[in-house]
Coordinates of C-alpha atoms in Angstrom, one line a residue:
M1 CA -18.1 10.4 -9.7
N2 CA -14.7 10.5 -11.3
S3 CA -11.1 11.5 -9.5
L4 CA -9.8 14.5 -11.2
P5 CA -5.9 15.0 -11.4
L6 CA -4.4 17.4 -9.5
R7 CA -3.0 20.3 -11.9
P8 CA 0.7 20.8 -11.5
S9 CA 2.3 23.2 -9.5
K10 CA 4.7 25.8 -10.6
I11 CA 7.3 23.3 -9.1
T12 CA 9.2 21.3 -12.0
M13 CA 8.8 17.5 -11.0
E14 CA 11.3 14.8 -13.0
K15 CA 10.1 11.6 -12.6
I16 CA 10.4 7.8 -13.9
I17 CA 7.9 5.8 -15.8
I18 CA 7.7 2.0 -14.6
L19 CA 5.5 0.0 -17.2
D20 CA 3.7 -2.9 -15.8
F21 CA 3.9 -6.0 -17.4
G22 CA 2.2 -7.9 -14.7
S23 CA 5.0 -8.9 -12.4
Q24 CA 4.7 -9.3 -8.5
Y25 CA 8.1 -7.3 -8.1
T26 CA 6.5 -4.1 -10.0
Q27 CA 5.6 -2.1 -6.9
L28 CA 9.0 -3.0 -5.5
I29 CA 10.4 -1.2 -8.2
A30 CA 8.9 1.7 -7.6
R31 CA 9.5 1.9 -4.0
R32 CA 13.2 1.3 -4.4
V33 CA 13.1 4.4 -7.2
R34 CA 11.1 6.8 -4.3
E35 CA 13.9 5.7 -1.9
M36 CA 16.3 7.5 -3.9
N37 CA 13.8 10.7 -3.5
V38 CA 12.8 10.4 -7.5
Y39 CA 9.2 10.2 -8.2
C40 CA 8.0 7.4 -10.2
E41 CA 4.7 6.1 -11.6
I42 CA 3.3 2.8 -12.6
L43 CA 1.5 2.6 -15.5
P44 CA -0.1 -0.2 -17.7
Y45 CA 2.5 -1.4 -20.4
N46 CA -0.4 -0.2 -23.0
K47 CA -0.8 2.6 -21.4
L48 CA 2.4 4.2 -22.6
P49 CA 1.5 8.4 -22.9
E50 CA 3.4 10.6 -25.0
L51 CA 6.9 10.9 -23.3
A52 CA 6.7 14.5 -21.7
S53 CA 9.9 16.5 -21.1
D54 CA 9.5 15.3 -17.2
V55 CA 10.0 12.1 -18.0
K56 CA 13.8 11.2 -17.5
G57 CA 13.3 7.2 -18.0
V58 CA 11.6 4.3 -18.4
I59 CA 11.6 0.9 -17.0
L60 CA 10.4 -2.4 -18.0
S61 CA 9.1 -4.6 -15.2
G62 CA 9.2 -8.0 -15.6
S63 CA 6.2 -10.6 -16.6
P64 CA 4.5 -13.7 -15.5
F65 CA 4.3 -14.5 -19.2
S66 CA 6.6 -15.8 -21.5
V67 CA 7.9 -13.3 -24.4
K68 CA 7.3 -16.8 -26.8
Q69 CA 3.5 -17.1 -25.8
A70 CA 1.4 -16.3 -28.9
D71 CA -0.7 -14.0 -26.5
A72 CA 2.5 -12.2 -24.8
L73 CA 2.3 -8.8 -23.6
R74 CA 3.9 -6.6 -26.2
L75 CA 5.3 -3.2 -26.5
D76 CA 6.6 -0.9 -29.7
L77 CA 9.7 -0.5 -27.8
D78 CA 10.5 2.2 -30.6
R79 CA 8.4 4.3 -28.8
V80 CA 10.8 4.5 -25.7
A81 CA 14.0 3.3 -26.9
G82 CA 16.1 6.3 -28.2
Q83 CA 13.8 8.8 -26.8
R84 CA 14.8 8.2 -23.4
P85 CA 17.0 6.1 -21.3
L86 CA 15.5 2.2 -20.9
L87 CA 15.9 -0.6 -18.7
G88 CA 14.5 -3.7 -19.2
I89 CA 14.2 -5.9 -16.1
C90 CA 13.9 -10.0 -16.3
S91 CA 11.3 -10.5 -19.0
G92 CA 11.3 -6.8 -20.0
A93 CA 14.9 -7.5 -21.0
Q94 CA 13.8 -10.8 -22.9
L95 CA 11.2 -8.5 -24.6
M96 CA 13.8 -6.1 -25.9
A97 CA 16.0 -8.5 -27.2
D98 CA 13.0 -10.6 -28.9
F99 CA 11.7 -7.1 -30.6
Y100 CA 14.9 -6.4 -31.8
G101 CA 15.8 -9.7 -33.6
G102 CA 17.8 -11.6 -30.7
E103 CA 16.9 -15.2 -29.9
V104 CA 15.2 -15.7 -26.7
A105 CA 14.0 -19.5 -25.8
R106 CA 12.6 -21.5 -23.0
S107 CA 15.2 -22.4 -20.7
E108 CA 15.8 -26.1 -20.2
K109 CA 15.9 -25.3 -16.4
R110 CA 14.1 -22.3 -14.5
E111 CA 16.6 -20.1 -13.0
Y112 CA 15.6 -19.3 -9.5
G113 CA 17.6 -18.2 -7.0
K114 CA 21.2 -16.6 -6.0
A115 CA 23.7 -16.1 -8.9
Q116 CA 27.1 -14.6 -9.1
L117 CA 27.6 -11.9 -12.0
A118 CA 30.5 -12.3 -14.1
Q119 CA 31.0 -8.6 -15.8
V120 CA 32.6 -8.2 -19.1
H121 CA 32.7 -4.1 -19.1
S122 CA 33.0 -3.1 -15.8
D123 CA 33.7 0.4 -16.6
D124 CA 30.0 0.7 -17.9
P125 CA 28.1 3.3 -15.8
F126 CA 25.2 1.0 -15.0
L127 CA 27.9 -1.2 -13.0
A128 CA 29.5 1.7 -11.8
H129 CA 30.7 1.1 -7.5
T130 CA 29.6 -2.5 -7.7
S131 CA 31.4 -5.8 -7.1
T132 CA 33.0 -7.9 -10.0
H133 CA 31.2 -10.6 -9.0
S134 CA 27.7 -9.4 -7.2
Q135 CA 25.3 -11.6 -5.8
V136 CA 21.9 -11.1 -7.7
W137 CA 18.4 -12.9 -7.9
M138 CA 16.9 -14.4 -10.8
S139 CA 13.8 -15.5 -11.4
H140 CA 13.0 -16.7 -14.9
G141 CA 11.9 -19.7 -17.4
D142 CA 13.3 -17.9 -20.3
T143 CA 16.7 -16.9 -21.5
I144 CA 18.3 -15.0 -24.0
L145 CA 20.6 -16.7 -26.0
R146 CA 21.7 -14.3 -28.6
L147 CA 21.6 -10.9 -28.3
P148 CA 20.1 -8.3 -31.4
E149 CA 22.6 -6.4 -34.0
G150 CA 23.8 -3.2 -32.1
F151 CA 23.5 -4.8 -28.6
E152 CA 26.5 -6.0 -26.3
L153 CA 27.2 -8.2 -23.6
L154 CA 27.6 -6.5 -20.2
A155 CA 27.5 -9.5 -17.8
S156 CA 26.8 -13.2 -17.8
T157 CA 26.5 -15.8 -14.9
D158 CA 27.4 -19.9 -14.8
S159 CA 24.0 -20.6 -15.7
I160 CA 23.0 -17.9 -18.5
P161 CA 25.3 -16.5 -21.3
V162 CA 23.3 -13.1 -20.9
A163 CA 22.5 -11.6 -17.4
A164 CA 22.9 -7.9 -18.4
F165 CA 23.5 -6.1 -21.8
R166 CA 23.5 -2.9 -23.4
A167 CA 22.7 -1.3 -26.7
T168 CA 25.9 0.4 -28.7
P169 CA 25.7 4.2 -28.6
Q170 CA 25.8 3.8 -32.7
R171 CA 22.2 1.8 -32.3
F172 CA 20.1 4.2 -29.9
P173 CA 20.8 8.0 -29.4
N174 CA 19.9 7.4 -25.3
P175 CA 21.1 4.5 -23.3
V176 CA 19.5 1.3 -23.5
Y177 CA 20.2 -1.5 -20.9
G178 CA 18.6 -4.8 -20.1
I179 CA 19.0 -7.3 -17.0
Q180 CA 17.8 -10.7 -16.4
F181 CA 18.0 -10.5 -12.7
H182 CA 15.8 -8.7 -10.0
P183 CA 17.7 -5.7 -8.3
E184 CA 14.6 -4.5 -6.7
V185 CA 14.6 -7.7 -4.3
Y186 CA 17.1 -7.5 -1.2
H187 CA 18.5 -11.0 -2.3
S188 CA 20.4 -9.0 -5.1
L189 CA 23.0 -7.6 -2.4
E190 CA 23.9 -4.3 -5.0
G191 CA 20.6 -4.4 -6.5
F192 CA 19.8 -0.8 -5.2
Q193 CA 23.4 0.3 -6.5
F194 CA 22.3 -1.1 -10.0
L195 CA 18.7 0.8 -10.2
K196 CA 21.0 4.2 -8.7
N197 CA 23.4 3.9 -11.3
F198 CA 20.2 3.9 -14.0
V199 CA 18.1 6.5 -12.6
L200 CA 20.5 9.2 -10.9
G201 CA 23.1 8.4 -13.0
I202 CA 22.2 7.3 -16.5
C203 CA 18.9 9.1 -16.3
G204 CA 20.4 12.1 -14.3
C205 CA 17.7 12.5 -12.1
Q206 CA 18.5 14.9 -9.2
G207 CA 16.6 12.9 -6.1
D208 CA 15.2 16.2 -4.9
W209 CA 11.6 14.7 -4.4
T210 CA 11.3 15.0 -0.4
P211 CA 8.3 15.2 1.7
A212 CA 9.3 19.1 2.1
H213 CA 8.8 18.9 -1.7
F214 CA 5.6 17.1 -1.9
V215 CA 3.8 19.1 0.8
E216 CA 5.1 22.6 -1.1
E217 CA 3.9 20.9 -4.7
T218 CA 0.3 19.4 -3.2
V219 CA -0.8 22.1 -1.2
A220 CA 0.1 24.8 -4.2
A221 CA -1.8 22.3 -6.6
L222 CA -5.0 21.9 -4.3
R223 CA -5.3 25.6 -4.0
A224 CA -5.4 25.9 -7.7
Q225 CA -7.8 23.3 -8.2
I226 CA -10.4 23.7 -5.4
G227 CA -10.1 27.6 -5.8
S228 CA -13.0 29.2 -3.6
E229 CA -15.2 26.0 -3.2
K230 CA -15.6 23.6 -0.6
V231 CA -14.6 20.2 0.3
I232 CA -16.5 17.6 2.4
M233 CA -14.6 14.8 3.9
A234 CA -15.2 11.6 5.8
L235 CA -12.4 11.0 8.4
S236 CA -11.7 7.7 10.2
G237 CA -8.8 8.6 12.6
G238 CA -6.2 6.5 10.6
V239 CA -3.3 7.7 8.8
D240 CA -4.2 8.2 5.5
S241 CA -7.7 10.2 5.8
T242 CA -5.6 12.3 8.7
V243 CA -3.2 13.2 6.5
A244 CA -4.9 13.8 3.2
A245 CA -7.4 16.1 5.5
T246 CA -4.2 18.0 6.8
L247 CA -2.8 18.8 3.5
L248 CA -6.4 19.8 2.3
H249 CA -6.7 22.0 5.4
R250 CA -3.2 23.8 4.8
A251 CA -4.5 24.4 1.1
I252 CA -7.9 25.8 1.7
G253 CA -8.8 26.1 5.3
K254 CA -11.8 26.4 6.5
Q255 CA -13.2 25.5 3.1
L256 CA -13.0 22.0 4.2
F257 CA -15.8 20.3 6.5
C258 CA -14.9 17.1 7.9
F259 CA -16.9 14.7 9.8
F260 CA -16.3 11.6 11.8
V261 CA -18.6 8.7 12.1
D262 CA -19.1 6.6 15.6
N263 CA -20.5 3.4 14.1
G264 CA -20.3 1.6 17.6
L265 CA -17.6 -0.2 16.3
L266 CA -14.7 1.5 17.3
R267 CA -12.0 0.9 19.7
K268 CA -12.8 1.7 23.7
N269 CA -12.9 5.8 24.0
E270 CA -11.7 6.2 20.2
F271 CA -14.3 8.3 19.0
S272 CA -13.5 11.2 21.8
E273 CA -10.2 10.8 21.6
V274 CA -9.6 10.9 17.9
L275 CA -12.2 13.7 17.5
D276 CA -10.5 16.1 20.6
S277 CA -7.4 15.1 18.6
Y278 CA -8.6 16.6 15.2
Q279 CA -10.2 19.4 16.7
H280 CA -6.6 20.2 18.4
M281 CA -5.1 20.3 15.0
G282 CA -7.6 23.0 13.8
L283 CA -9.9 21.0 11.4
N284 CA -13.3 22.0 11.0
I285 CA -14.7 18.8 11.8
E286 CA -18.2 17.6 13.4
G287 CA -18.7 14.4 15.1
V288 CA -21.6 12.0 14.0
D289 CA -23.1 9.5 16.6
A290 CA -24.5 6.9 14.6
K291 CA -24.4 3.8 17.0
E292 CA -27.7 2.4 17.4
R293 CA -28.4 3.1 13.9
F294 CA -25.5 0.8 13.2
Y295 CA -26.4 -1.8 15.8
T296 CA -29.9 -1.9 14.3
A297 CA -29.1 -2.5 10.7
L298 CA -26.5 -5.4 11.7
K299 CA -29.2 -6.9 14.0
G300 CA -29.2 -10.7 13.4
I301 CA -26.4 -10.7 10.6
S302 CA -23.9 -13.1 10.9
S303 CA -22.3 -13.3 7.2
P304 CA -18.9 -11.3 7.1
E305 CA -19.8 -10.4 4.0
E306 CA -23.1 -9.2 4.8
K307 CA -21.9 -7.5 7.6
R308 CA -19.5 -5.5 5.5
K309 CA -22.1 -4.5 2.9
A310 CA -24.5 -3.4 5.9
I311 CA -21.9 -1.3 7.4
G312 CA -20.8 0.2 4.1
R313 CA -24.6 0.6 3.1
L314 CA -25.2 2.7 6.3
F315 CA -22.2 4.9 6.2
I316 CA -23.2 5.9 2.6
E317 CA -26.8 7.2 4.2
V318 CA -25.2 8.9 6.9
F319 CA -22.5 10.5 4.0
E320 CA -25.6 11.4 2.2
E321 CA -27.2 13.1 5.3
E322 CA -23.9 15.4 5.7
S323 CA -23.5 15.8 2.0
N324 CA -27.1 17.3 2.0
A325 CA -27.1 19.2 5.4
H326 CA -23.9 20.9 3.3
P327 CA -25.0 21.6 -0.1
D328 CA -22.6 24.2 -0.8
C329 CA -19.8 21.7 -1.0
H330 CA -18.6 20.6 -4.5
W331 CA -15.7 18.3 -3.9
L332 CA -15.0 14.7 -2.1
G333 CA -11.9 14.6 -0.3
Q334 CA -10.6 10.7 -0.1
G335 CA -7.3 9.4 1.8
T336 CA -6.8 7.0 -1.5
I337 CA -3.4 5.8 -1.7
Y338 CA -1.3 4.4 -4.7
P339 CA -1.6 0.9 -4.0
D340 CA -5.0 1.4 -4.7
V341 CA -4.8 3.3 -7.7
I342 CA -2.3 0.9 -9.2
E343 CA -4.6 -2.2 -8.3
S344 CA -7.5 -0.3 -9.9
V345 CA -5.5 0.1 -13.6
S346 CA -3.2 -3.4 -13.4
V347 CA -2.4 -5.4 -16.4
H348 CA -5.2 -8.0 -15.6
G349 CA -7.8 -5.8 -14.1
P350 CA -9.1 -5.5 -10.7
S351 CA -8.0 -8.4 -8.1
V352 CA -10.6 -11.3 -7.5
T353 CA -12.7 -10.0 -4.8
I354 CA -11.7 -11.9 -1.3
K355 CA -13.6 -9.5 0.9
S356 CA -15.3 -6.1 0.1
H357 CA -13.4 -3.0 1.3
H358 CA -15.2 -0.5 3.1
N359 CA -14.8 2.9 2.0
V360 CA -16.9 5.8 0.2
G361 CA -16.4 4.2 -3.2
G362 CA -19.9 3.5 -3.6
L363 CA -21.2 7.1 -3.0
P364 CA -24.2 7.8 -5.4
D365 CA -23.4 9.8 -8.5
K366 CA -26.6 11.9 -7.5
L367 CA -24.3 13.9 -4.9
K368 CA -22.8 15.3 -8.0
L369 CA -19.2 15.8 -6.3
K370 CA -15.9 16.0 -7.3
I371 CA -13.5 13.8 -6.1
I372 CA -10.0 15.1 -4.7
E373 CA -7.5 12.5 -3.4
P374 CA -4.0 14.2 -2.5
L375 CA -2.4 11.2 -1.5
R376 CA -3.1 8.9 -4.6
M377 CA 0.4 8.9 -5.7
L378 CA 1.8 8.0 -2.4
F379 CA 2.9 4.5 -0.6
K380 CA 2.0 4.2 2.7
D381 CA 5.4 5.1 4.6
E382 CA 5.5 7.8 2.0
V383 CA 2.4 9.0 3.6
R384 CA 3.5 8.5 7.3
R385 CA 6.8 10.6 6.0
V386 CA 4.7 13.2 4.5
G387 CA 2.5 13.4 7.8
K388 CA 5.5 14.1 10.0
E389 CA 6.8 16.9 7.6
L390 CA 3.2 18.4 8.2
G391 CA 3.8 17.9 12.2
I392 CA 0.9 15.4 12.7
T393 CA 1.8 13.6 16.0
E394 CA 3.1 10.3 16.4
S395 CA 0.1 8.8 17.7
I396 CA -1.7 9.2 14.6
L397 CA 1.1 8.7 12.3
N398 CA 2.3 5.2 13.8
R399 CA -1.0 3.7 14.7
H400 CA -1.8 0.4 13.7
P401 CA -4.1 -0.2 10.4
F402 CA -7.7 -0.2 11.7
P403 CA -10.2 -2.3 9.4
G404 CA -13.1 0.0 8.1
P405 CA -15.8 -1.8 9.5
G406 CA -13.9 -1.8 13.1
L407 CA -14.8 -4.4 15.3
G408 CA -17.7 -5.5 13.1
I409 CA -15.5 -8.0 11.9
R410 CA -13.5 -9.1 15.0
I411 CA -16.6 -10.1 16.2
L412 CA -17.7 -13.5 14.7
G413 CA -20.8 -14.1 14.1
D414 CA -24.0 -11.7 14.8
I415 CA -23.0 -8.3 16.5
T416 CA -24.5 -7.0 19.6
P417 CA -24.0 -3.8 22.0
E418 CA -22.6 -6.4 24.6
K419 CA -20.0 -8.3 22.5
V420 CA -18.8 -5.1 21.3
R421 CA -18.5 -3.8 25.3
I422 CA -16.6 -7.2 25.6
L423 CA -14.6 -6.9 22.7
Q424 CA -13.5 -3.4 23.4
E425 CA -12.5 -4.0 26.9
A426 CA -10.4 -6.7 25.8
D427 CA -8.8 -4.7 23.0
A428 CA -7.7 -2.1 25.2
I429 CA -6.2 -4.0 28.1
Y430 CA -4.2 -6.0 24.9
I431 CA -3.4 -2.6 23.4
G432 CA -2.6 -0.8 26.5
K433 CA -0.4 -3.4 27.4
L434 CA 1.8 -3.6 24.2
R435 CA 2.4 0.1 24.6
T436 CA 3.5 -0.2 28.4
H437 CA 5.5 -2.9 27.5
G438 CA 7.4 -1.0 24.9
L439 CA 6.0 -3.5 22.0
Y440 CA 3.4 -1.3 20.0
D441 CA 5.7 0.2 17.4
Q442 CA 7.0 -3.5 17.1
V443 CA 4.3 -4.7 15.9
W444 CA 2.7 -3.3 12.6
Q445 CA -1.0 -4.2 13.6
A446 CA -2.5 -6.4 16.3
G447 CA -5.9 -6.7 17.6
T448 CA -8.8 -8.8 19.6
I449 CA -11.2 -10.9 18.1
L450 CA -14.4 -12.4 20.0
L451 CA -14.7 -16.1 18.7
P452 CA -18.5 -17.4 18.6
V453 CA -17.2 -20.2 21.0
Q454 CA -18.1 -21.0 24.6
S455 CA -15.9 -23.0 26.9
V456 CA -15.7 -24.5 30.4
G457 CA -13.9 -22.4 33.0
V458 CA -13.3 -22.3 36.8
M459 CA -13.2 -19.0 38.7
G460 CA -12.8 -19.4 42.4
D461 CA -15.0 -22.2 43.2
E462 CA -17.4 -21.7 40.6
R463 CA -17.6 -23.2 36.9
T464 CA -18.1 -21.1 34.0
Y465 CA -19.3 -21.4 30.4
E466 CA -18.1 -18.1 28.7
Q467 CA -16.6 -17.1 25.7
T468 CA -13.2 -16.6 24.2
I469 CA -11.0 -14.0 23.0
A470 CA -8.1 -14.6 20.1
L471 CA -5.0 -12.3 20.0
R472 CA -3.7 -11.3 16.8
A473 CA -0.4 -9.8 15.9
V474 CA 1.4 -9.4 12.6
N475 CA 4.2 -8.0 10.9
S476 CA 4.1 -6.7 7.4
T477 CA 5.4 -3.8 5.1
D478 CA 2.3 -3.6 2.9
G479 CA -0.4 -5.8 4.7
M480 CA -0.2 -8.2 1.3
T481 CA 1.8 -10.4 3.1
A482 CA 2.2 -10.9 6.8
E483 CA 4.3 -12.8 9.3
W484 CA 3.0 -13.6 12.9
S485 CA 4.8 -11.3 15.7
R486 CA 6.8 -13.4 18.1
L487 CA 5.6 -11.9 21.2
P488 CA 7.4 -12.8 24.6
Y489 CA 5.9 -15.6 26.3
E490 CA 5.4 -13.5 29.7
F491 CA 3.9 -10.6 28.2
L492 CA 0.9 -13.0 26.5
A493 CA 0.7 -14.5 29.9
E494 CA 0.0 -11.1 31.7
V495 CA -2.6 -10.1 29.0
S496 CA -4.6 -13.2 29.3
S497 CA -4.8 -12.9 33.0
D498 CA -5.6 -9.2 32.8
I499 CA -8.4 -9.9 30.1
I500 CA -9.6 -13.1 32.4
N501 CA -9.7 -11.2 35.3
N502 CA -11.3 -7.8 34.3
V503 CA -13.7 -8.7 31.3
R504 CA -17.0 -10.2 32.3
G505 CA -17.9 -12.7 29.8
I506 CA -14.3 -14.1 28.9
N507 CA -12.6 -17.0 30.4
R508 CA -10.1 -18.0 27.9
V509 CA -7.5 -16.3 25.8
V510 CA -5.8 -17.8 22.6
F511 CA -3.0 -16.3 20.2
D512 CA -3.0 -16.8 16.4
I513 CA -0.1 -17.8 14.8
S514 CA -1.2 -17.9 11.4
T515 CA 0.8 -16.3 8.4
K516 CA -0.6 -14.7 5.4
P517 CA -1.1 -16.3 3.2
P518 CA -2.8 -18.4 3.9
A519 CA -4.4 -16.9 6.4
T520 CA -5.9 -13.6 6.2
I521 CA -4.6 -10.4 8.6
E522 CA -8.4 -10.0 9.7
W523 CA -10.3 -13.3 10.5
E524 CA -13.4 -11.9 8.4

């Protein structure tokens, strides 16, 4: 099953293309452009399409590779330079200098960290509204020793002769710039202004790609794409699938059929509460109680990867049954978001599997469903903004991320209904306390983990030998890295006391203070 792109609506949308050469900062460049309310797309460096009229400019990302390597990532820059405004960042600038005949060489030392620009042409529009000695962030091993003919210096630093440059108007009909610093990171104090100067000033973008614009355009495109056909979609109760379903519902109404599976691994009362929320939103949805089927399939399995695979296989079986019960559905709706899309077409191909992701990507081709993904070009924070525009309740939009396999990967070892009960009760106390103490929205993700560890305890005059619960709370922006949340000691003491006193089977509570990396957010 292949995902079909949404057909464009009548609304014209300008965009910036970012060509990815493998930099760890590429997504951050895109996020900065999106913060200007300008639409942008990340494409692999070797997948540059013919530049349509809606493309207002092109940005070359950095790269972990030297342009002097024999297998360096190369691009015919004549396909861009002169056609649209062009900005090369870090090794993107070095590629530009090397391609047009300048001199690029390995630095005697790697320049990494803060630097001060010394501007040469402060009247250039790229430098507008910035300080003469603006602080920027460097991270490169190569440096530009000599600019090509037809290019001139814009700024240098104490360490490198060429920190920023431009092509002369005689060299190209459209502006061409190169910078050896990273404007997308916060350490470049005026980095956002440099990017605004390029995107809004030099490229002339209007900055009108707002959540309201996205909703209007996407609803019109969905309506045109789907027509009178029907869509089936599995919902999880999370932000992405809820916002995607709401967009589809606004476009096609009752032509969308949704279902929500209780796999027995949800949080306490989550099945009924989420189902009730969806029904109040007007969604055409059905609840599927499959708890016992999942418990049976998971019986005796302790391996984290095997648990994930078993949960995924059974979910596919349930989906097949629902799909067969609705043979008039021709489309499969999914809540795929942009980081998933980027990673699947990255410069180096899909990342090494750390753990299997629980989604419907493994649905069999025999279902013959066309895939529709309304959110496939949005980042997570943009999904929330669109959800707010759609009027979705804060309780869903601000809900912490929850893994697809649910409590199945928060129970270390094999899964039993009794272990699920214990974890649900402990988790309900923890999350409830976060809410009542006003801490829930200060934490990106929180949850409890049931450890396969028993320890001695004393309750009253009795000796106990019961299990341990670990509390996890992290702060992050996208889940790629995470820092443990500094929750107050008094709060942790209260949570620990309430869990031990109220959850039969638990006599010890610990708090996880690991960061990602080296740890992961989930324990399995």
